[in-house]
């Protein structure tokens, strides 16, 4: 029945497999001359607005649609494949060859990569989120190229598309397409981080139609080569006062003058897209280059600073996949004492973990983007952040574990291993901030559930006013969640669904307990929020894996029976992990070590260094 | 055991034979009080120095040499107790009062094995009381100066007095407690204590400002400041949060420089001054923790553009900076404000009132009479506006 259901809208040729085969064949390709611009079929009409899957899961409001793994629709899919295949072939040709940066950029411009994200109206290609993800994944075969396209094309163009006026779009988008203009974002000042109060770039009205911009922006990606800066600045009112929340977003061209690139930072990786400091001294910006209203860009800033918008999932997947492909032939040839290294079960376990992480990363990433594409105005920020954080962190962890397997070889001057580590590090340090993601995910979940259980929490916290309610509550779990989802997935996954359900219930119990003990002060308890985020990540990863495996098993994809077993067993593993996390929350901070760590750090901060005595110290 | 001895001595003193001879009674009483009451034993009489210690160069080497010469000359140890007690008095003068080697040399004067009690009655009757008392006095002096005994000291005491004595008991109790106390100070000062006032002032400021981990102690020189009269140093402590607080200070209200206040660093006493303003009026918002609906996501939905509450806001005012200067003069404080203006331009606009309790133009002294400054400052009046 499931096979039937999937076969009915069967437009799936196994995309993954064909890609992999092509990559290994390394067929010689010749670039076809592009006589005319490609036009893709317009995207499928989106379904009406609904709750995002993860929100539905934790609220227990699931339906049949929640358990369908999204896929691309025909005939758009065929058009898209025709468009993306040359890019993929070209990229697989470029890997491990010393090709000039400019040449690669010119070639991918010919392949129309820089037309993406620009609306059809302005002669671009509107790519859906899923297609963007795959594009980034393919381009990230050269990690710097992925960063370049993200930071100098996709992210700034998205901002202009979303907030820019018609005339601004008409002026800049065609020039971005032709390569005249390379845009970049200028946000951070002083210290890297999301400190809004530290922005000290000021704009003052000069004449009625122009403004003067002064300030210095740090950590500008590829600032040397860019010539359009999207600058956040504070407005000075005519009275000379500065309102703390009056931000404006300006489109500053390099030709406006008085812009200097002062300091090119020495980074450990990403040398092709150098990070620099851009200084504006009395730069005159015309009024028409202000995006939105002057002083009204706080929302844009906050939207940009929100985690989950950096599109780094594709990069992470690509880096890890290439790394795995790189080390496996090495490991097969390596010897440990008198045995083959690959035959050790511990080696298999570590590599297996990397493989499974990659599988999970893929399932989460494509589920998230597919979900956003399918429904109108989908608010999937939770899923985006969880996916992004999981991918970036797992990528780094797995690369580290892999390097340890290779041993001394990885420390030798073989650049490809260390480059993988540097690229993975850049994801978690330059592109995203773990602390921000954790805070955002946990607090939005708390916000969501807080609204639902506010009465209950009030009664639980005032036990003497509501004794009977509390007595009954001890006996009945009124917020117990039943998924009843057995009919939505393949019957082989019935057991895994039970585990998933139990995970969600444990998660919900923990949150209720936190509400009871801390009330709304829970928003200040970041270490508990960290645990909430971990639990939620486990839940979402399990969910994504289950529905992906269920789909593969139903349509009979290659190795799908193995996928089924893998997911079933790993669901049980994550079930244990969630249980451990719940134990930690239950044991409160007096017993889970939080208090101890906090006081240790108070001591260390007081000394400004490691405060404890050396084990060989003598007092007399 | 000591109380038993005391009772015996007191009852002896009341005997009619002894009462007849006042001189004997006086001797007993003065011995009984361990010379504590009849004259201060810690202050050596400067006018008359015993011949042993009447030397030109008073350093550790000479002290050890004196002890060595004594041991050579008095091979019968007839006057050993007197010598040791005199030596204890002169230790501070020779600067060896914190040196364990000097104490070991003194203990080494006692002959080995002779005072070890051999039966339980000897133990009971406080064998060689005078000798034990003298050894205890050495240990007491060590305790006063926080000198921790080492295993050599323990071994020596075992050899001299044996294991069932008060001396060893005292030594053990010092072994237990002194190492525990030695690392308790959260603001340790190296030993021997530095004598440079600038270094001491740095320790003092770090100690006072340790409440804020961001605190920054900066050294200024008054010769860099135009119009400064004094040529001295200024150590100033100001943290990032204090700078932020100062930056939003209204320019129509004046700030005050108050002081001098006192702070102790090891044995020394220093003055410091504070830059203070009126307390900031804040609206106290009491959170309703039972209501978990409509919670705001921190950072993104709940912005805080206001200056956060810090430890520097106290009930009596907001403390913006602290300083200690070489002269503690009004002029140096003026230079201090000028130095602060470089990093805090707003200070140029804010009027500053100097509210000093007394103006000391003397160099910060670190001699013995530093302690007397307390009494001087206590009676000082409020001057200088």
PDB file of N, CA and C in Angstrom, chain B residues 224-287:
ATOM      1  N   UNK B 224      53.211  63.040  32.742  1.00  0.00           N
ATOM      2  CA  UNK B 224      52.564  63.097  31.432  1.00  0.00           C
ATOM      3  C   UNK B 224      51.426  64.115  31.409  1.00  0.00           C
ATOM      4  N   UNK B 225      50.991  64.536  32.585  1.00  0.00           N
ATOM      5  CA  UNK B 225      49.845  65.444  32.663  1.00  0.00           C
ATOM      6  C   UNK B 225      50.372  66.883  32.703  1.00  0.00           C
ATOM      7  N   UNK B 226      49.869  67.742  31.839  1.00  0.00           N
ATOM      8  CA  UNK B 226      50.283  69.139  31.928  1.00  0.00           C
ATOM      9  C   UNK B 226      49.773  69.765  33.226  1.00  0.00           C
ATOM     10  N   UNK B 227      50.463  70.741  33.752  1.00  0.00           N
ATOM     11  CA  UNK B 227      50.112  71.503  34.956  1.00  0.00           C
ATOM     12  C   UNK B 227      50.210  70.694  36.242  1.00  0.00           C
ATOM     13  N   UNK B 228      50.735  69.479  36.200  1.00  0.00           N
ATOM     14  CA  UNK B 228      50.834  68.739  37.458  1.00  0.00           C
ATOM     15  C   UNK B 228      52.030  69.227  38.254  1.00  0.00           C
ATOM     16  N   UNK B 229      51.852  69.390  39.553  1.00  0.00           N
ATOM     17  CA  UNK B 229      52.939  69.868  40.406  1.00  0.00           C
ATOM     18  C   UNK B 229      53.765  68.683  40.886  1.00  0.00           C
ATOM     19  N   UNK B 230      53.073  67.703  41.435  1.00  0.00           N
ATOM     20  CA  UNK B 230      53.783  66.532  41.948  1.00  0.00           C
ATOM     21  C   UNK B 230      54.285  65.681  40.790  1.00  0.00           C
ATOM     22  N   UNK B 231      55.418  65.046  41.011  1.00  0.00           N
ATOM     23  CA  UNK B 231      55.852  64.029  40.057  1.00  0.00           C
ATOM     24  C   UNK B 231      55.750  62.693  40.778  1.00  0.00           C
ATOM     25  N   UNK B 232      54.715  61.998  40.490  1.00  0.00           N
ATOM     26  CA  UNK B 232      54.488  60.742  41.208  1.00  0.00           C
ATOM     27  C   UNK B 232      53.708  59.782  40.322  1.00  0.00           C
ATOM     28  N   UNK B 233      53.374  58.669  40.879  1.00  0.00           N
ATOM     29  CA  UNK B 233      52.606  57.685  40.127  1.00  0.00           C
ATOM     30  C   UNK B 233      51.173  57.669  40.624  1.00  0.00           C
ATOM     31  N   UNK B 234      50.267  57.246  39.751  1.00  0.00           N
ATOM     32  CA  UNK B 234      48.867  57.061  40.149  1.00  0.00           C
ATOM     33  C   UNK B 234      48.434  55.690  39.644  1.00  0.00           C
ATOM     34  N   UNK B 235      47.917  54.895  40.537  1.00  0.00           N
ATOM     35  CA  UNK B 235      47.343  53.616  40.109  1.00  0.00           C
ATOM     36  C   UNK B 235      45.838  53.768  40.141  1.00  0.00           C
ATOM     37  N   UNK B 236      45.219  53.492  39.002  1.00  0.00           N
ATOM     38  CA  UNK B 236      43.781  53.718  38.919  1.00  0.00           C
ATOM     39  C   UNK B 236      43.092  52.421  38.533  1.00  0.00           C
ATOM     40  N   UNK B 237      41.945  52.191  39.101  1.00  0.00           N
ATOM     41  CA  UNK B 237      41.200  50.966  38.776  1.00  0.00           C
ATOM     42  C   UNK B 237      39.836  51.352  38.243  1.00  0.00           C
ATOM     43  N   UNK B 238      39.549  50.902  37.041  1.00  0.00           N
ATOM     44  CA  UNK B 238      38.250  51.192  36.443  1.00  0.00           C
ATOM     45  C   UNK B 238      37.896  50.030  35.522  1.00  0.00           C
ATOM     46  N   UNK B 239      36.669  49.554  35.609  1.00  0.00           N
ATOM     47  CA  UNK B 239      36.297  48.423  34.768  1.00  0.00           C
ATOM     48  C   UNK B 239      35.448  48.911  33.606  1.00  0.00           C
ATOM     49  N   UNK B 240      35.244  48.001  32.660  1.00  0.00           N
ATOM     50  CA  UNK B 240      34.459  48.328  31.474  1.00  0.00           C
ATOM     51  C   UNK B 240      33.041  48.746  31.863  1.00  0.00           C
ATOM     52  N   UNK B 241      32.470  48.027  32.830  1.00  0.00           N
ATOM     53  CA  UNK B 241      31.094  48.359  33.210  1.00  0.00           C
ATOM     54  C   UNK B 241      31.041  49.724  33.883  1.00  0.00           C
ATOM     55  N   UNK B 242      32.096  50.086  34.612  1.00  0.00           N
ATOM     56  CA  UNK B 242      32.123  51.417  35.218  1.00  0.00           C
ATOM     57  C   UNK B 242      32.211  52.489  34.133  1.00  0.00           C
ATOM     58  N   UNK B 243      32.986  52.191  33.080  1.00  0.00           N
ATOM     59  CA  UNK B 243      33.068  53.158  31.980  1.00  0.00           C
ATOM     60  C   UNK B 243      31.712  53.344  31.314  1.00  0.00           C
ATOM     61  N   UNK B 244      30.999  52.226  31.130  1.00  0.00           N
ATOM     62  CA  UNK B 244      29.673  52.326  30.514  1.00  0.00           C
ATOM     63  C   UNK B 244      28.736  53.140  31.394  1.00  0.00           C
ATOM     64  N   UNK B 245      28.815  52.910  32.699  1.00  0.00           N
ATOM     65  CA  UNK B 245      27.968  53.674  33.625  1.00  0.00           C
ATOM     66  C   UNK B 245      28.297  55.157  33.557  1.00  0.00           C
ATOM     67  N   UNK B 246      29.592  55.455  33.483  1.00  0.00           N
ATOM     68  CA  UNK B 246      30.017  56.851  33.483  1.00  0.00           C
ATOM     69  C   UNK B 246      29.600  57.536  32.188  1.00  0.00           C
ATOM     70  N   UNK B 247      29.612  56.762  31.088  1.00  0.00           N
ATOM     71  CA  UNK B 247      29.323  57.372  29.794  1.00  0.00           C
ATOM     72  C   UNK B 247      27.902  57.913  29.716  1.00  0.00           C
ATOM     73  N   UNK B 248      26.981  57.352  30.486  1.00  0.00           N
ATOM     74  CA  UNK B 248      25.598  57.825  30.414  1.00  0.00           C
ATOM     75  C   UNK B 248      25.272  58.761  31.569  1.00  0.00           C
ATOM     76  N   UNK B 249      26.282  59.184  32.304  1.00  0.00           N
ATOM     77  CA  UNK B 249      26.066  60.079  33.450  1.00  0.00           C
ATOM     78  C   UNK B 249      25.620  61.458  32.944  1.00  0.00           C
ATOM     79  N   UNK B 250      24.553  62.038  33.544  1.00  0.00           N
ATOM     80  CA  UNK B 250      24.163  63.387  33.123  1.00  0.00           C
ATOM     81  C   UNK B 250      25.251  64.403  33.471  1.00  0.00           C
ATOM     82  N   UNK B 251      25.417  65.384  32.581  1.00  0.00           N
ATOM     83  CA  UNK B 251      26.536  66.314  32.765  1.00  0.00           C
ATOM     84  C   UNK B 251      26.214  67.455  33.724  1.00  0.00           C
ATOM     85  N   UNK B 252      24.948  67.571  34.156  1.00  0.00           N
ATOM     86  CA  UNK B 252      24.636  68.683  35.047  1.00  0.00           C
ATOM     87  C   UNK B 252      24.844  68.331  36.518  1.00  0.00           C
ATOM     88  N   UNK B 253      25.011  67.058  36.795  1.00  0.00           N
ATOM     89  CA  UNK B 253      25.253  66.667  38.196  1.00  0.00           C
ATOM     90  C   UNK B 253      26.743  66.460  38.403  1.00  0.00           C
ATOM     91  N   UNK B 254      27.217  66.830  39.595  1.00  0.00           N
ATOM     92  CA  UNK B 254      28.654  66.704  39.803  1.00  0.00           C
ATOM     93  C   UNK B 254      28.994  65.344  40.401  1.00  0.00           C
ATOM     94  N   UNK B 255      30.220  64.957  40.163  1.00  0.00           N
ATOM     95  CA  UNK B 255      30.736  63.736  40.777  1.00  0.00           C
ATOM     96  C   UNK B 255      31.669  64.133  41.920  1.00  0.00           C
ATOM     97  N   UNK B 256      31.933  63.198  42.799  1.00  0.00           N
ATOM     98  CA  UNK B 256      32.781  63.514  43.956  1.00  0.00           C
ATOM     99  C   UNK B 256      34.002  62.616  43.966  1.00  0.00           C
ATOM    100  N   UNK B 257      35.125  63.215  44.382  1.00  0.00           N
ATOM    101  CA  UNK B 257      36.291  62.392  44.691  1.00  0.00           C
ATOM    102  C   UNK B 257      36.361  62.324  46.205  1.00  0.00           C
ATOM    103  N   UNK B 258      36.218  61.149  46.760  1.00  0.00           N
ATOM    104  CA  UNK B 258      36.182  61.016  48.213  1.00  0.00           C
ATOM    105  C   UNK B 258      37.374  60.234  48.712  1.00  0.00           C
ATOM    106  N   UNK B 259      37.743  60.541  49.941  1.00  0.00           N
ATOM    107  CA  UNK B 259      38.838  59.784  50.536  1.00  0.00           C
ATOM    108  C   UNK B 259      39.544  60.623  51.581  1.00  0.00           C
ATOM    109  N   UNK B 260      40.651  60.194  52.081  1.00  0.00           N
ATOM    110  CA  UNK B 260      41.236  58.889  51.829  1.00  0.00           C
ATOM    111  C   UNK B 260      40.598  57.805  52.687  1.00  0.00           C
ATOM    112  N   UNK B 261      40.450  56.641  52.102  1.00  0.00           N
ATOM    113  CA  UNK B 261      40.020  55.464  52.862  1.00  0.00           C
ATOM    114  C   UNK B 261      41.240  54.573  53.056  1.00  0.00           C
ATOM    115  N   UNK B 262      41.128  53.695  54.008  1.00  0.00           N
ATOM    116  CA  UNK B 262      42.322  52.912  54.316  1.00  0.00           C
ATOM    117  C   UNK B 262      42.150  51.468  53.883  1.00  0.00           C
ATOM    118  N   UNK B 263      43.265  50.881  53.527  1.00  0.00           N
ATOM    119  CA  UNK B 263      43.268  49.461  53.185  1.00  0.00           C
ATOM    120  C   UNK B 263      44.597  48.878  53.653  1.00  0.00           C
ATOM    121  N   UNK B 264      44.539  47.658  54.122  1.00  0.00           N
ATOM    122  CA  UNK B 264      45.751  46.990  54.608  1.00  0.00           C
ATOM    123  C   UNK B 264      46.262  46.028  53.560  1.00  0.00           C
ATOM    124  N   UNK B 265      47.575  46.074  53.331  1.00  0.00           N
ATOM    125  CA  UNK B 265      48.223  45.053  52.510  1.00  0.00           C
ATOM    126  C   UNK B 265      49.343  44.478  53.358  1.00  0.00           C
ATOM    127  N   UNK B 266      49.250  43.227  53.666  1.00  0.00           N
ATOM    128  CA  UNK B 266      50.187  42.574  54.599  1.00  0.00           C
ATOM    129  C   UNK B 266      50.310  43.440  55.855  1.00  0.00           C
ATOM    130  N   UNK B 267      51.503  43.936  56.192  1.00  0.00           N
ATOM    131  CA  UNK B 267      51.635  44.726  57.412  1.00  0.00           C
ATOM    132  C   UNK B 267      51.477  46.214  57.147  1.00  0.00           C
ATOM    133  N   UNK B 268      51.207  46.593  55.938  1.00  0.00           N
ATOM    134  CA  UNK B 268      51.249  48.008  55.599  1.00  0.00           C
ATOM    135  C   UNK B 268      49.846  48.565  55.384  1.00  0.00           C
ATOM    136  N   UNK B 269      49.797  49.876  55.558  1.00  0.00           N
ATOM    137  CA  UNK B 269      48.522  50.567  55.560  1.00  0.00           C
ATOM    138  C   UNK B 269      48.576  51.625  54.472  1.00  0.00           C
ATOM    139  N   UNK B 270      47.582  51.629  53.580  1.00  0.00           N
ATOM    140  CA  UNK B 270      47.633  52.556  52.445  1.00  0.00           C
ATOM    141  C   UNK B 270      46.341  53.341  52.347  1.00  0.00           C
ATOM    142  N   UNK B 271      46.428  54.486  51.677  1.00  0.00           N
ATOM    143  CA  UNK B 271      45.238  55.301  51.442  1.00  0.00           C
ATOM    144  C   UNK B 271      44.768  55.119  50.010  1.00  0.00           C
ATOM    145  N   UNK B 272      43.461  55.182  49.825  1.00  0.00           N
ATOM    146  CA  UNK B 272      42.951  55.198  48.450  1.00  0.00           C
ATOM    147  C   UNK B 272      41.766  56.141  48.363  1.00  0.00           C
ATOM    148  N   UNK B 273      41.437  56.516  47.138  1.00  0.00           N
ATOM    149  CA  UNK B 273      40.361  57.481  46.894  1.00  0.00           C
ATOM    150  C   UNK B 273      39.381  56.890  45.897  1.00  0.00           C
ATOM    151  N   UNK B 274      38.144  57.372  45.951  1.00  0.00           N
ATOM    152  CA  UNK B 274      37.148  56.871  45.002  1.00  0.00           C
ATOM    153  C   UNK B 274      36.502  58.036  44.257  1.00  0.00           C
ATOM    154  N   UNK B 275      36.080  57.736  43.035  1.00  0.00           N
ATOM    155  CA  UNK B 275      35.267  58.687  42.254  1.00  0.00           C
ATOM    156  C   UNK B 275      33.844  58.174  42.329  1.00  0.00           C
ATOM    157  N   UNK B 276      32.979  59.010  42.877  1.00  0.00           N
ATOM    158  CA  UNK B 276      31.664  58.517  43.233  1.00  0.00           C
ATOM    159  C   UNK B 276      30.584  59.464  42.717  1.00  0.00           C
ATOM    160  N   UNK B 277      29.410  58.944  42.422  1.00  0.00           N
ATOM    161  CA  UNK B 277      28.315  59.798  42.010  1.00  0.00           C
ATOM    162  C   UNK B 277      27.061  59.435  42.778  1.00  0.00           C
ATOM    163  N   UNK B 278      26.001  60.218  42.537  1.00  0.00           N
ATOM    164  CA  UNK B 278      24.746  59.924  43.230  1.00  0.00           C
ATOM    165  C   UNK B 278      24.178  58.601  42.750  1.00  0.00           C
ATOM    166  N   UNK B 279      23.422  57.920  43.612  1.00  0.00           N
ATOM    167  CA  UNK B 279      22.829  56.649  43.177  1.00  0.00           C
ATOM    168  C   UNK B 279      21.860  56.854  42.023  1.00  0.00           C
ATOM    169  N   UNK B 280      21.823  55.869  41.118  1.00  0.00           N
ATOM    170  CA  UNK B 280      20.907  55.929  39.978  1.00  0.00           C
ATOM    171  C   UNK B 280      19.541  55.456  40.450  1.00  0.00           C
ATOM    172  N   UNK B 281      18.535  56.219  40.083  1.00  0.00           N
ATOM    173  CA  UNK B 281      17.177  55.783  40.475  1.00  0.00           C
ATOM    174  C   UNK B 281      16.710  54.737  39.481  1.00  0.00           C
ATOM    175  N   UNK B 282      16.386  53.600  39.991  1.00  0.00           N
ATOM    176  CA  UNK B 282      15.925  52.542  39.096  1.00  0.00           C
ATOM    177  C   UNK B 282      14.555  52.074  39.532  1.00  0.00           C
ATOM    178  N   UNK B 283      13.784  51.711  38.542  1.00  0.00           N
ATOM    179  CA  UNK B 283      12.467  51.185  38.827  1.00  0.00           C
ATOM    180  C   UNK B 283      12.608  49.701  39.143  1.00  0.00           C
ATOM    181  N   UNK B 284      12.131  49.296  40.272  1.00  0.00           N
ATOM    182  CA  UNK B 284      12.256  47.883  40.630  1.00  0.00           C
ATOM    183  C   UNK B 284      11.078  47.126  40.028  1.00  0.00           C
ATOM    184  N   UNK B 285      11.400  46.143  39.200  1.00  0.00           N
ATOM    185  CA  UNK B 285      10.331  45.340  38.598  1.00  0.00           C
ATOM    186  C   UNK B 285      10.377  43.965  39.247  1.00  0.00           C
ATOM    187  N   UNK B 286       9.287  43.608  39.861  1.00  0.00           N
ATOM    188  CA  UNK B 286       9.220  42.285  40.482  1.00  0.00           C
ATOM    189  C   UNK B 286       8.633  41.300  39.481  1.00  0.00           C
ATOM    190  N   UNK B 287       9.369  40.224  39.242  1.00  0.00           N
ATOM    191  CA  UNK B 287       8.915  39.257  38.244  1.00  0.00           C
ATOM    192  C   UNK B 287       7.776  38.408  38.775  1.00  0.00           C
TER     193      UNK B 287
END
